[in-house]
Every structure is written in C-alpha cells, then in structure tokens.
Short mmCIF file of C-alpha atoms and ligand atoms in Angstrom, two decimals:
data_model
loop_
_atom_site.label_atom_id
_atom_site.label_comp_id
_atom_site.label_asym_id
_atom_site.label_seq_id
_atom_site.Cartn_x
_atom_site.Cartn_y
_atom_site.Cartn_z
CA MET A 90 0.00 -0.01 0.01
CA SER A 91 1.40 3.40 -0.90
CA GLN A 92 1.84 6.09 1.64
CA PRO A 93 -0.03 9.43 1.26
CA THR A 94 2.28 12.23 0.27
CA GLY A 95 2.71 15.57 2.00
CA ALA A 96 2.23 14.27 5.55
CA CYS A 97 4.77 13.16 8.10
CA PRO A 98 5.27 9.39 7.58
CA HIS A 99 4.95 8.80 11.30
CA ALA A 100 1.68 10.69 11.43
CA TRP A 101 0.33 8.49 8.66
CA ARG A 102 1.48 5.37 10.44
CA HIS A 103 -0.11 6.53 13.70
CA GLN A 104 -3.35 7.37 11.93
CA GLN A 105 -3.43 3.86 10.42
CA GLN A 106 -2.71 2.32 13.80
CA HIS A 107 -5.35 4.42 15.46
CA ARG A 108 -7.88 3.37 12.84
CA GLY A 109 -6.73 -0.19 13.29
CA ARG A 110 -7.36 -0.04 17.01
CA MET A 111 -10.76 1.56 16.58
CA TRP A 112 -11.64 -1.15 14.07
CA ALA A 113 -10.22 -3.89 16.26
CA THR A 114 -12.50 -2.89 19.17
CA SER A 115 -15.60 -2.24 17.06
CA ARG A 116 -18.69 -4.49 17.03
CA ALA A 117 -18.32 -5.08 13.33
CA PHE A 118 -14.79 -6.36 13.85
CA ARG A 119 -15.97 -8.75 16.58
CA ARG A 120 -18.75 -10.05 14.38
CA GLN A 121 -16.30 -10.68 11.59
CA LEU A 122 -13.95 -12.37 13.99
CA VAL A 123 -16.64 -14.78 15.14
CA LEU A 124 -17.44 -15.49 11.54
CA LEU A 125 -13.81 -16.07 10.71
CA ARG A 126 -13.40 -18.36 13.68
CA SER A 127 -16.28 -20.51 12.55
CA LEU A 128 -14.89 -20.71 9.03
CA LEU A 129 -11.23 -21.25 9.73
CA PRO A 130 -10.19 -24.82 10.49
CA SER A 131 -7.31 -23.49 12.60
CA PRO A 132 -6.17 -20.04 13.75
CA PRO A 133 -4.14 -18.03 11.26
CA THR A 134 -1.13 -18.11 13.57
CA PRO A 135 -0.48 -21.18 15.73
CA PRO A 136 -1.58 -20.37 19.30
CA PRO A 137 1.35 -19.89 21.66
CA TYR A 138 -0.03 -22.41 24.11
CA SER A 139 -0.56 -26.11 24.42
CA PHE A 140 -2.10 -27.92 27.33
CA PRO A 141 -0.51 -31.12 28.48
CA SER A 142 -2.56 -34.31 28.23
CA VAL A 143 -5.09 -34.79 31.00
CA ALA A 144 -4.21 -37.35 33.66
CA GLY A 145 -4.95 -35.33 36.78
CA ARG A 146 -7.10 -36.66 39.56
CA PHE A 147 -8.64 -33.48 40.79
CA PHE A 148 -8.10 -31.16 37.95
CA ALA A 149 -9.33 -33.08 35.00
CA PRO A 150 -11.44 -30.78 32.85
CA SER A 151 -14.91 -31.91 33.86
CA CYS A 152 -16.42 -29.06 31.98
CA SER A 153 -14.66 -29.40 28.66
CA SER A 154 -16.73 -28.76 25.58
CA PRO A 155 -16.00 -28.99 21.87
CA SER A 156 -14.84 -25.38 21.92
CA SER A 157 -12.30 -26.03 24.63
CA THR A 158 -9.87 -28.00 22.55
CA PRO A 159 -6.31 -27.49 23.75
CA SER A 160 -5.29 -25.63 20.67
CA GLY A 161 -8.36 -23.42 20.58
CA SER A 162 -7.89 -21.54 23.80
CA ILE A 163 -6.01 -18.54 22.54
CA ARG A 164 -6.26 -17.26 19.06
CA ALA A 165 -4.58 -14.53 17.11
CA SER A 166 -7.21 -11.83 16.70
CA HIS A 167 -5.49 -8.72 15.52
CA ALA A 168 -2.22 -6.88 15.57
CA MET A 169 -2.34 -3.98 17.98
CA ALA A 170 0.28 -1.28 17.88
CA GLY A 171 2.88 -3.24 16.01
CA SER A 172 2.98 -6.40 18.09
CA ALA A 173 0.72 -9.44 17.88
CA VAL A 174 -1.96 -9.50 20.54
CA TYR A 175 -3.94 -12.65 20.95
CA GLU A 176 -7.58 -12.46 21.94
CA ALA A 177 -8.00 -15.21 24.46
CA ASP A 178 -10.78 -17.69 24.05
CA ALA A 179 -11.32 -17.02 27.70
CA GLU A 180 -14.37 -19.28 28.11
CA ALA A 181 -12.34 -22.23 26.86
CA VAL A 182 -9.64 -21.40 29.37
CA VAL A 183 -12.17 -21.23 32.22
CA ARG A 184 -13.63 -24.59 31.22
CA ARG A 185 -10.23 -26.22 30.99
CA ILE A 186 -8.79 -25.13 34.32
CA THR A 187 -11.87 -25.18 36.56
CA PRO A 188 -11.65 -28.39 38.62
CA PRO A 189 -14.62 -30.76 38.79
CA LEU A 190 -16.73 -30.89 41.97
CA ASP A 191 -15.52 -34.37 42.68
CA ARG A 192 -17.19 -36.02 45.71
CA SER A 193 -13.95 -37.56 46.90
CA ARG A 194 -12.23 -34.24 47.43
CA HIS A 195 -11.62 -32.74 50.80
CA LYS A 196 -11.56 -29.19 52.13
CA GLY A 197 -8.70 -27.16 50.75
CA GLN A 198 -8.24 -29.04 47.49
CA ALA A 199 -10.10 -26.41 45.49
CA GLY A 200 -7.78 -23.74 46.76
CA LYS A 201 -6.53 -21.86 49.80
CA ILE A 202 -6.08 -18.18 49.20
CA ALA A 203 -4.78 -15.36 51.41
CA VAL A 204 -5.16 -11.66 51.03
CA ILE A 205 -2.54 -9.40 52.68
CA GLY A 206 -4.37 -6.08 53.06
CA GLY A 207 -6.72 -4.08 55.17
CA CYS A 208 -5.87 -1.11 57.37
CA ARG A 209 -7.58 1.77 59.17
CA GLU A 210 -8.71 3.41 55.95
CA TYR A 211 -9.57 0.43 53.79
CA THR A 212 -11.61 -2.55 54.85
CA GLY A 213 -13.72 -2.98 51.73
CA ALA A 214 -10.86 -3.89 49.34
CA PRO A 215 -9.47 -6.93 51.18
CA TYR A 216 -13.01 -8.10 51.87
CA PHE A 217 -13.93 -7.87 48.19
CA ALA A 218 -10.79 -9.78 47.13
CA ALA A 219 -11.14 -12.48 49.76
CA ILE A 220 -14.90 -13.08 49.39
CA SER A 221 -14.53 -13.16 45.61
CA ALA A 222 -12.00 -15.96 45.98
CA LEU A 223 -14.58 -17.97 47.93
CA LYS A 224 -17.39 -17.18 45.54
CA VAL A 225 -15.32 -18.24 42.58
CA GLY A 226 -14.74 -21.58 44.26
CA ALA A 227 -11.77 -21.61 46.66
CA ASP A 228 -12.34 -23.61 49.83
CA LEU A 229 -10.61 -21.28 52.25
CA SER A 230 -9.94 -17.56 52.16
CA HIS A 231 -7.79 -15.78 54.73
CA VAL A 232 -7.15 -12.09 55.33
CA PHE A 233 -4.05 -10.77 57.10
CA CYS A 234 -4.71 -7.19 58.08
CA THR A 235 -4.16 -4.64 60.85
CA LYS A 236 -5.95 -5.01 64.19
CA ASP A 237 -8.17 -2.02 63.43
CA ALA A 238 -9.40 -3.54 60.21
CA ALA A 239 -9.86 -7.09 61.44
CA THR A 240 -13.08 -6.74 63.45
CA VAL A 241 -14.68 -4.73 60.67
CA ILE A 242 -13.75 -7.32 58.03
CA LYS A 243 -14.94 -10.18 60.22
CA SER A 244 -18.26 -8.42 60.64
CA TYR A 245 -18.75 -8.32 56.86
CA SER A 246 -18.56 -12.09 56.62
CA PRO A 247 -18.16 -15.11 58.88
CA GLU A 248 -16.79 -17.03 55.88
CA LEU A 249 -13.43 -15.37 56.00
CA ILE A 250 -10.58 -16.29 58.32
CA VAL A 251 -9.18 -12.96 59.52
CA HIS A 252 -5.78 -12.57 61.18
CA PRO A 253 -5.36 -9.23 62.99
CA ILE A 254 -1.59 -9.23 62.90
CA LEU A 255 -0.28 -6.34 60.87
CA GLU A 256 0.74 -3.10 62.59
CA GLU A 257 1.06 0.49 61.39
CA SER A 258 3.73 2.90 62.58
CA TYR A 259 1.39 4.73 64.92
CA SER A 260 0.83 1.66 67.03
CA VAL A 261 4.49 0.63 67.38
CA ARG A 262 7.22 2.38 69.37
CA ASP A 263 10.48 2.94 67.54
CA ASP A 264 12.43 0.67 69.87
CA GLU A 265 9.91 -2.15 69.34
CA ARG A 266 9.92 -2.15 65.57
CA ALA A 267 12.46 -4.89 65.01
CA SER A 268 10.83 -7.30 67.42
CA VAL A 269 7.29 -6.53 66.20
CA SER A 270 8.38 -7.00 62.61
CA SER A 271 9.95 -10.37 63.24
CA LYS A 272 6.90 -11.48 65.27
CA ILE A 273 4.59 -10.57 62.34
CA LEU A 274 6.77 -12.52 59.93
CA THR A 275 6.85 -15.55 62.21
CA GLU A 276 3.10 -15.47 62.59
CA VAL A 277 2.42 -15.18 58.82
CA ALA A 278 5.11 -17.72 57.96
CA LYS A 279 3.29 -20.34 60.03
CA TRP A 280 0.46 -20.11 57.49
CA LEU A 281 2.12 -19.11 54.31
CA GLU A 282 3.11 -22.43 52.85
CA ARG A 283 -0.46 -23.70 53.11
CA PHE A 284 -1.64 -21.16 50.53
CA ASP A 285 -1.97 -21.89 46.83
CA CYS A 286 -1.81 -18.21 45.99
CA ILE A 287 -1.63 -14.92 47.91
CA VAL A 288 -2.88 -11.46 46.99
CA VAL A 289 -0.77 -8.59 48.28
CA GLY A 290 -2.14 -5.05 48.39
CA PRO A 291 -5.90 -4.57 48.33
CA GLY A 292 -6.52 -1.88 50.97
CA LEU A 293 -3.03 -2.29 52.39
CA GLY A 294 -2.40 1.42 52.82
CA ARG A 295 1.01 3.05 52.53
CA ASP A 296 2.39 3.12 56.04
CA SER A 297 6.15 2.65 55.89
CA PHE A 298 6.44 0.20 58.77
CA LEU A 299 3.56 -1.90 57.55
CA LEU A 300 5.02 -1.98 54.03
CA ASP A 301 8.41 -3.10 55.42
CA CYS A 302 6.72 -6.01 57.17
CA VAL A 303 4.83 -6.89 53.99
CA SER A 304 8.08 -6.81 52.01
CA ASN A 305 9.41 -9.53 54.33
CA ILE A 306 6.24 -11.56 53.82
CA MET A 307 6.65 -11.26 50.05
CA LYS A 308 10.26 -12.43 50.28
CA HIS A 309 9.13 -15.44 52.25
CA ALA A 310 6.36 -16.25 49.74
CA ARG A 311 8.87 -16.02 46.95
CA GLN A 312 11.22 -18.47 48.57
CA ALA A 313 8.31 -20.88 48.83
CA ASN A 314 7.33 -20.37 45.15
CA ILE A 315 3.87 -19.24 46.09
CA PRO A 316 2.16 -17.38 43.23
CA THR A 317 1.60 -13.82 44.35
CA VAL A 318 -0.89 -11.36 42.88
CA VAL A 319 0.28 -7.79 43.50
CA ASP A 320 -2.45 -5.20 43.35
CA GLY A 321 -3.43 -1.80 44.77
CA ASP A 322 -0.95 -0.59 47.39
CA GLY A 323 1.10 -3.70 46.78
CA LEU A 324 1.94 -2.11 43.43
CA PHE A 325 2.94 1.10 45.21
CA LEU A 326 5.28 -1.01 47.34
CA ILE A 327 6.92 -2.90 44.48
CA THR A 328 7.17 0.12 42.21
CA ASN A 329 9.47 1.61 44.85
CA ASN A 330 11.22 -1.66 45.52
CA LEU A 331 11.35 -3.67 42.28
CA GLY A 332 13.67 -6.23 43.82
CA LEU A 333 10.63 -7.70 45.51
CA VAL A 334 9.30 -9.09 42.25
CA GLU A 335 12.29 -8.93 39.90
CA GLY A 336 12.91 -12.33 38.30
CA ASN A 337 9.97 -13.94 40.07
CA PRO A 338 7.99 -15.96 37.52
CA PHE A 339 5.22 -16.49 40.05
CA ALA A 340 4.50 -12.78 40.46
CA ILE A 341 1.38 -11.34 38.81
CA LEU A 342 1.00 -7.55 38.70
CA THR A 343 -2.51 -6.19 38.05
CA PRO A 344 -2.11 -2.44 37.62
CA ASN A 345 -4.94 -0.07 36.83
CA VAL A 346 -4.32 2.91 34.54
CA TYR A 347 -2.50 4.98 37.17
CA GLU A 348 -0.59 2.09 38.67
CA TYR A 349 0.57 1.10 35.17
CA LYS A 350 1.67 4.62 34.41
CA ARG A 351 3.75 4.77 37.59
CA LEU A 352 5.29 1.36 36.82
CA VAL A 353 6.20 2.32 33.23
CA GLN A 354 7.73 5.60 34.40
CA LYS A 355 9.76 3.88 37.07
CA VAL A 356 10.99 0.84 35.07
CA LEU A 357 11.14 2.15 31.50
CA ASN A 358 11.84 5.73 32.38
CA CYS A 359 9.27 7.00 29.90
CA ASP A 360 5.53 7.63 29.57
CA VAL A 361 2.89 5.16 28.52
CA ASN A 362 2.78 5.06 24.74
CA GLU A 363 -0.50 3.79 23.32
CA GLU A 364 1.02 3.51 19.85
CA THR A 365 3.37 0.81 21.01
CA ALA A 366 1.26 -0.49 23.85
CA ALA A 367 1.87 -4.22 23.35
CA GLU A 368 5.62 -3.87 22.91
CA GLN A 369 5.83 -1.59 25.93
CA LEU A 370 3.98 -4.10 28.08
CA THR A 371 6.20 -6.92 26.86
CA LEU A 372 9.32 -4.87 27.55
CA LEU A 373 8.05 -3.97 30.97
CA CYS A 374 7.64 -7.67 31.86
CA GLN A 375 11.10 -8.44 30.51
CA LYS A 376 12.75 -5.58 32.40
CA ILE A 377 11.20 -6.68 35.64
CA GLY A 378 12.32 -10.17 34.86
CA GLY A 379 9.63 -12.49 33.67
CA VAL A 380 6.72 -11.44 35.85
CA THR A 381 3.20 -11.59 34.42
CA ILE A 382 1.42 -8.28 34.10
CA MET A 383 -2.28 -7.69 33.45
CA ARG A 384 -2.83 -4.10 32.42
CA LYS A 385 -6.45 -3.32 33.34
CA GLY A 386 -8.64 -1.12 31.17
CA LYS A 387 -11.14 -1.28 28.35
CA ALA A 388 -9.45 -4.52 27.44
CA ASP A 389 -7.37 -6.37 30.01
CA VAL A 390 -4.04 -6.97 28.35
CA ILE A 391 -1.80 -9.68 29.73
CA SER A 392 1.87 -10.42 29.05
CA ASP A 393 4.59 -12.58 30.56
CA GLY A 394 7.26 -10.93 28.47
CA LYS A 395 6.85 -13.46 25.66
CA THR A 396 3.21 -13.39 24.55
CA VAL A 397 0.55 -10.76 24.74
CA THR A 398 -3.08 -11.81 25.17
CA GLN A 399 -6.15 -9.82 25.91
CA VAL A 400 -9.70 -10.22 27.17
CA SER A 401 -12.03 -7.65 25.72
CA THR A 402 -15.46 -9.17 26.44
CA PHE A 403 -17.63 -6.21 27.43
CA GLY A 404 -18.44 -6.00 31.13
CA SER A 405 -20.18 -2.97 32.43
CA PRO A 406 -20.00 0.81 31.91
CA ARG A 407 -20.02 1.33 35.67
CA ARG A 408 -16.56 2.04 37.04
CA CYS A 409 -17.34 1.79 40.75
CA GLY A 410 -14.34 1.17 43.01
CA GLY A 411 -13.65 -2.41 44.06
CA GLN A 412 -13.88 -4.20 40.72
CA GLY A 413 -10.09 -4.55 40.64
CA ASP A 414 -10.26 -6.21 44.07
CA ILE A 415 -12.79 -8.76 42.76
CA LEU A 416 -10.36 -9.37 39.90
CA SER A 417 -7.34 -9.94 42.15
CA GLY A 418 -9.18 -12.49 44.30
CA SER A 419 -10.49 -14.30 41.19
CA VAL A 420 -7.12 -14.31 39.49
CA ALA A 421 -5.64 -15.90 42.61
CA VAL A 422 -8.08 -18.78 42.49
CA PHE A 423 -7.83 -19.37 38.77
CA THR A 424 -4.02 -19.21 38.90
CA SER A 425 -3.92 -21.88 41.54
CA TRP A 426 -6.34 -24.02 39.50
CA ALA A 427 -4.28 -23.52 36.33
CA ARG A 428 -1.11 -24.41 38.16
CA HIS A 429 -2.60 -27.58 39.61
CA PHE A 430 -4.09 -28.43 36.29
CA ILE A 431 -0.71 -28.24 34.59
CA MET A 432 1.24 -29.93 37.38
CA SER A 433 -1.19 -32.80 37.78
CA ASN A 434 -0.89 -33.64 34.14
CA GLU A 435 2.85 -34.12 33.91
CA GLU A 436 5.47 -36.55 35.16
CA PRO A 437 7.01 -35.20 38.38
CA LYS A 438 10.45 -34.77 36.82
CA GLU A 439 8.97 -32.50 34.17
CA LYS A 440 6.85 -30.36 36.44
CA SER A 441 9.22 -27.47 36.73
CA PHE A 442 9.98 -27.58 33.03
CA VAL A 443 6.33 -27.45 32.15
CA LEU A 444 5.64 -24.67 34.57
CA MET A 445 8.50 -22.51 33.45
CA GLN A 446 8.52 -23.35 29.78
CA CYS A 447 4.82 -23.50 29.05
CA ARG A 448 4.43 -20.77 26.49
CA VAL A 449 1.43 -19.38 28.20
CA ASN A 450 2.04 -19.82 31.88
CA PRO A 451 -0.55 -20.63 34.59
CA MET A 452 -0.38 -17.03 35.78
CA THR A 453 -1.52 -15.83 32.34
CA LEU A 454 -4.33 -18.39 32.33
CA GLY A 455 -5.39 -17.19 35.78
CA CYS A 456 -5.51 -13.61 34.53
CA ILE A 457 -7.50 -14.52 31.46
CA ALA A 458 -10.04 -16.54 33.46
CA GLY A 459 -10.34 -13.93 36.20
CA SER A 460 -10.83 -11.12 33.76
CA LEU A 461 -13.59 -12.93 31.87
CA LEU A 462 -15.44 -13.91 35.00
CA LEU A 463 -15.36 -10.40 36.45
CA ARG A 464 -16.59 -8.94 33.16
CA LYS A 465 -19.43 -11.45 32.92
CA ALA A 466 -20.49 -10.82 36.49
CA ALA A 467 -20.30 -7.04 35.99
CA SER A 468 -22.47 -7.33 32.88
CA LEU A 469 -25.15 -9.35 34.73
CA ALA A 470 -25.07 -7.02 37.68
CA PHE A 471 -25.42 -3.99 35.42
CA GLU A 472 -28.36 -5.58 33.66
CA LYS A 473 -30.10 -5.82 37.01
CA SER A 474 -28.97 -2.68 38.88
CA LYS A 475 -27.99 -0.25 36.09
CA ARG A 476 -26.55 2.98 37.48
CA SER A 477 -26.77 1.81 41.07
CA THR A 478 -24.53 -1.19 40.40
CA VAL A 479 -21.86 -1.50 43.08
CA THR A 480 -19.12 -4.02 43.75
CA THR A 481 -21.25 -6.10 46.10
CA ASP A 482 -23.81 -6.58 43.28
CA ILE A 483 -21.08 -7.84 40.98
CA ILE A 484 -19.82 -10.29 43.55
CA GLU A 485 -23.30 -11.79 43.79
CA PHE A 486 -23.10 -12.69 40.08
CA LEU A 487 -19.69 -14.42 40.18
CA GLY A 488 -21.38 -17.75 40.86
CA LYS A 489 -23.87 -17.49 38.01
CA SER A 490 -21.19 -16.32 35.62
CA LEU A 491 -19.04 -19.35 36.30
CA GLU A 492 -22.07 -21.62 36.19
CA ASP A 493 -23.02 -20.32 32.78
CA ILE A 494 -19.59 -21.16 31.40
CA CYS A 495 -18.87 -24.27 33.37
CA PRO A 496 -21.92 -25.89 35.03
CA ALA A 497 -21.40 -27.65 38.34
CA GLU A 498 -23.84 -30.36 37.07
CA HIS A 499 -23.51 -33.25 39.50
N1 NAX B 520 -13.76 0.00 49.35
C1 NAX B 520 -12.47 -0.01 49.50
O1 NAX B 520 -11.90 -0.25 50.57
C2 NAX B 520 -11.62 0.17 48.29
C3 NAX B 520 -10.25 0.37 48.50
N2 NAX B 520 -9.36 0.45 47.48
C4 NAX B 520 -7.97 0.52 47.88
O2 NAX B 520 -7.59 1.86 47.87
C5 NAX B 520 -6.16 1.91 47.83
C6 NAX B 520 -5.76 2.98 46.81
O3 NAX B 520 -6.13 2.52 45.49
P1 NAX B 520 -6.47 3.48 44.30
O4 NAX B 520 -6.83 2.69 43.12
O5 NAX B 520 -7.52 4.49 44.78
O6 NAX B 520 -5.02 4.09 43.99
P2 NAX B 520 -4.42 5.57 44.04
O7 NAX B 520 -4.34 6.05 45.45
O8 NAX B 520 -3.20 5.47 43.25
O9 NAX B 520 -5.42 6.48 43.24
C7 NAX B 520 -6.45 7.17 43.83
C8 NAX B 520 -7.24 7.83 42.77
O10 NAX B 520 -6.56 9.02 42.41
C9 NAX B 520 -6.64 9.23 41.08
N3 NAX B 520 -5.27 9.25 40.49
C10 NAX B 520 -4.22 8.57 40.93
N4 NAX B 520 -3.14 8.86 40.20
C11 NAX B 520 -3.56 9.69 39.28
C12 NAX B 520 -2.91 10.36 38.23
N5 NAX B 520 -1.60 10.19 37.95
N6 NAX B 520 -3.63 11.17 37.41
C13 NAX B 520 -4.95 11.35 37.68
N7 NAX B 520 -5.60 10.77 38.67
C14 NAX B 520 -4.91 9.97 39.48
C15 NAX B 520 -7.46 8.13 40.46
O11 NAX B 520 -8.82 8.50 40.35
C16 NAX B 520 -7.33 7.01 41.47
O12 NAX B 520 -8.44 6.15 41.44
C17 NAX B 520 -5.70 0.52 47.43
O13 NAX B 520 -5.23 -0.17 48.57
C18 NAX B 520 -6.95 -0.14 46.94
O14 NAX B 520 -6.93 -1.54 47.07
C19 NAX B 520 -9.77 0.32 46.09
O15 NAX B 520 -9.55 -1.03 45.75
C20 NAX B 520 -11.24 0.68 45.86
C21 NAX B 520 -12.19 0.11 46.90
N1 ATP B 521 -12.72 1.53 30.45
C1 ATP B 521 -13.12 0.30 30.79
N2 ATP B 521 -13.99 -0.38 30.01
C2 ATP B 521 -14.35 -1.61 30.37
N3 ATP B 521 -13.94 -2.25 31.43
C3 ATP B 521 -13.03 -1.66 32.22
C4 ATP B 521 -12.55 -0.32 31.94
N4 ATP B 521 -11.71 -0.01 32.92
C5 ATP B 521 -11.62 -1.04 33.73
N5 ATP B 521 -12.42 -2.03 33.36
C6 ATP B 521 -12.67 -3.29 34.02
O1 ATP B 521 -12.73 -3.17 35.40
C7 ATP B 521 -11.80 -4.04 36.04
C8 ATP B 521 -11.17 -3.30 37.19
O2 ATP B 521 -10.33 -2.34 36.61
P1 ATP B 521 -10.04 -0.95 37.32
O3 ATP B 521 -9.22 -0.16 36.40
O4 ATP B 521 -11.34 -0.37 37.77
O5 ATP B 521 -9.22 -1.45 38.57
P2 ATP B 521 -8.88 -0.75 39.89
O6 ATP B 521 -8.77 0.71 39.71
O7 ATP B 521 -7.65 -1.40 40.46
O8 ATP B 521 -10.13 -1.11 40.81
P3 ATP B 521 -10.30 -0.94 42.38
O9 ATP B 521 -11.28 0.16 42.56
O10 ATP B 521 -10.80 -2.27 42.84
O11 ATP B 521 -8.95 -0.64 42.93
C9 ATP B 521 -10.84 -4.49 34.95
O12 ATP B 521 -10.60 -5.85 35.01
C10 ATP B 521 -11.55 -4.25 33.66
O13 ATP B 521 -12.12 -5.48 33.27
MG1 MG B 522 -7.10 -1.36 42.50
#
C-alpha cells in the first residue's frame, strides 16, 4: 500500500494504527472475528499455548466442551500497535482449568487463598478480594490485616478467616519495631506455605512500617514459590522496591491505569505510549524479569514478556471502586487451579519444566479466566442494577457467571 504524500510518515502510520485499534474494538470487527473463527479450520497463527494431556485426579477438565480443545484456547485476533496481541478464548480457558466438583475431594483441594491487606482506611478492598476468591470456588480464604481492620472485616462475613496481625507505625514504638516486625513474619510464615496463592495489596495502605513487614512476607512467599498477585498498594510497594518481584515468574501484577503509568515511568523511564502498547507491556515484563502483568482497562491486556493476550469481552459501563479487588481474588483462584491443572498432568520430573517453559504460563491463564469472570459478572449485575450497580452486586453474580460457562452439574 502506498503512503499518502505531504504528511509526516509517522503521522500516517499513527493514523493507520489508530484506525486499526478503533476497528479492532468495534462491534463489526468482533462479528467478523466470530465469523472467521467458525470458518477457519485453525487459527491463522499457531496459538502460543498447548495444554498437556489430561491425567490429573482433581483437575481433569470436567467441563470441557467442543470449543475447549487445547489448541483453541488462545487465538490470534489482531495486531495492536505493531505487536501481535492474541484475543484469548477465555471461556475455553475457564472450562479447561476449573476443577470438577468431585465427591472424593476434601476441604482445601479447590484452593486456599490469602489476602494481605486491610488497614484503618480500607476494609472494603481486602473483603472484596477475599470473598470473591470464595465465591469463585476456593475452599478457604484468609485475610491478614491490621488489628483495626480485622473486626470490621470479620463483621462483613463469617466465611473469612481474619488474622489481625499487621501493625502500622502509629501503634509501634520505635524501639519495638524490629521485634514486632519479626513477630509478624513468624506469625504469617506459620500459615504461608499452606496457601496456593496470595494477593498482596488490596486496601493495604502506605504506612512505611507496615510496608516493610509486607516486604518480608513477600520475600518469604517467593522463597516458597507461592504465586503472588500484587495489586493496589502492593503495586505502590513494588514500584518503589522492584527487587521484591524482579525475576519472580510467580508474580502477577494487576495495575490499573494509574498504577501502570507509575510502573512504566519507574521501570522504562518514559511515559505510557498507546502507539506501542503491546511492545511496551512486553518490555516492561522483561525488564522486571519475567513477571506476568495484566494491564487493566477497556481490554485487560496480559503479558509474561513473551506473549501478549487480551480479554475484551464487554463487562459494564459502571466504574465503581472495588472491581479490581474482585479481579485480584478471582485471578488468585484461577491461577492456583491452572497451576494444579498443569502440574497434575505431567510426570514429576517435568513439572518445573512445564511450569516454566509453558508458552502461556498458569499465571496468564489465571488472569484470562479472572478477567472474563469479572466482566461477565459485571455485565449481569449492570443488567439488574443499572446505574446503582456497586461491587457487592457484581460479587453476587460471580457464581452465576461461572455456572453459565462451566456448570457444576453433578
Ligand atoms: N472500598 C475499598 O476499601 C476500596 C479500596 N481500594 C484501595 O484503595 C487503595 C488505593 O487505590 P487506588 O486505586 O485508589 O489508587 P491511588 O491512590 O493510586 O489512586 C487514587 C485515585 O486518584 C486518582 N489518581 C491517581 N493517580 C492519578 C494520576 N496520575 N492522574 C490522575 N488521577 C490519578 C485516580 O482517580 C485514582 O483512582 C488501594 O489499597 C486499593 O486496594 C480500592 O480497591 C477501591 C475500593
Ligand atoms: N474503560 C473500561 N472499560 C471496560 N472495562 C473496564 C474499563 N476500565 C476497567 N475495566 C474493568 O474493570 C476491572 C477493574 O479495573 P479498574 O481499572 O477499575 O481497577 P482498579 O482501579 O484497580 O479497581 P479498584 O477500585 O478495585 O482498585 C478491569 O478488570 C476491567 O475489566
Ligand atoms: Mg485497585
């Protein structure tokens, strides 16, 4: 195609890319995509993912359907801003990784999640994340928060196990800090290795002493290879201390628009560039050292530094606070399910290879599934409550959304 004359070549390219993005997100494009999918025998580009064969006891795909073939889970949809972005077949991912409700299973096997967050200011965020984990299907959901927040969070729900063990500066004398800090770590460490995934940050606050204690908890979780979703104030913490997640393949960062901007500025030393969005996200993951990042927004765009996938199913036009918290709790559950799914289907000697070399890692699968479920629940909640839709309404629809995709059946 020839280039128009008289204009700056870059301006022309940007205009084309802008049009491309508008087109890629339009209804007409999606309709054509569905049509193309039904016509094409296989995706135009081989999907960068393959599931291992199913031999797992607890994580066999009870809910698989014809559309959930291993190779059909992620498909090239369009090129965004110069780098290939794959639109995830998120429903197929959810079906594949959601464990069956097997009668022989015991408490804990569907997931034990912990949220580290909750302080004087914020009690809603850790509650939203932790209760969402339960509503998606985890068996146990813990919250580690400050003493002030604990009673409040307990009063929201008797389902949550709440540990009032974090401290803020105002409640600790200077000469007590070292001993209090080590007591907190000892207390959390007793529990940590039981968890399949932890979420650090919803409603954590930004108190320096508290953040120091949480840094120690993160280091401990990392040594134990526990997948860690970093959200909210957890992102504030790691943006100022990248060493906490650098080189950790089990770290999942879920920044919103502002958190992403701060991360890009800190790590790449530049501003967010929408023209090269996918490349920038990939580079960001690589610079931090192989973490998985889900950039939240109109589409949730996910990268592990190798592939870029997105979920753009429409959710709701309401942007009430707390939806990111639902997402972090959901991602934690799906990540632990994806990890078990992959691990239970391989020979023990190959487990680490499969986990680390799988071209779309379990963390990415967890992000894809969590994003879809939140969006579906938000859509159903909005249908019912319209402008008055709040986060609690969305949480109430998590169960139905999962049921619609993956029925519990028996
Ligand atoms: N009910 C609750 O308890 C809730 C607590 N939350 C917690 O609140 C804490 C703070 O999270 P926030 O997402 O509010 O984070 P920030 O404190 O970074 O942002 C606060 C708000 O300021 C604005 N802002 C921030 N940076 C900006 C910029 N560069 N340009 C323009 N506007 C900007 C945005 O509107 C943003 O939502 C986190 O711990 C989070 O988990 C939220 O999850 C919402 C719900
Ligand atoms: N412009 C948008 N259009 C459609 N969906 C969006 C848009 N922005 C965000 N979302 C959806 O809302 C979810 C939460 O994203 P959001 O940016 O609100 O997170 P957050 O600011 O961290 O939320 P929280 O208030 O819980 O901290 C995302 O997963 C995304 O699916
Ligand atoms: Mg948030």
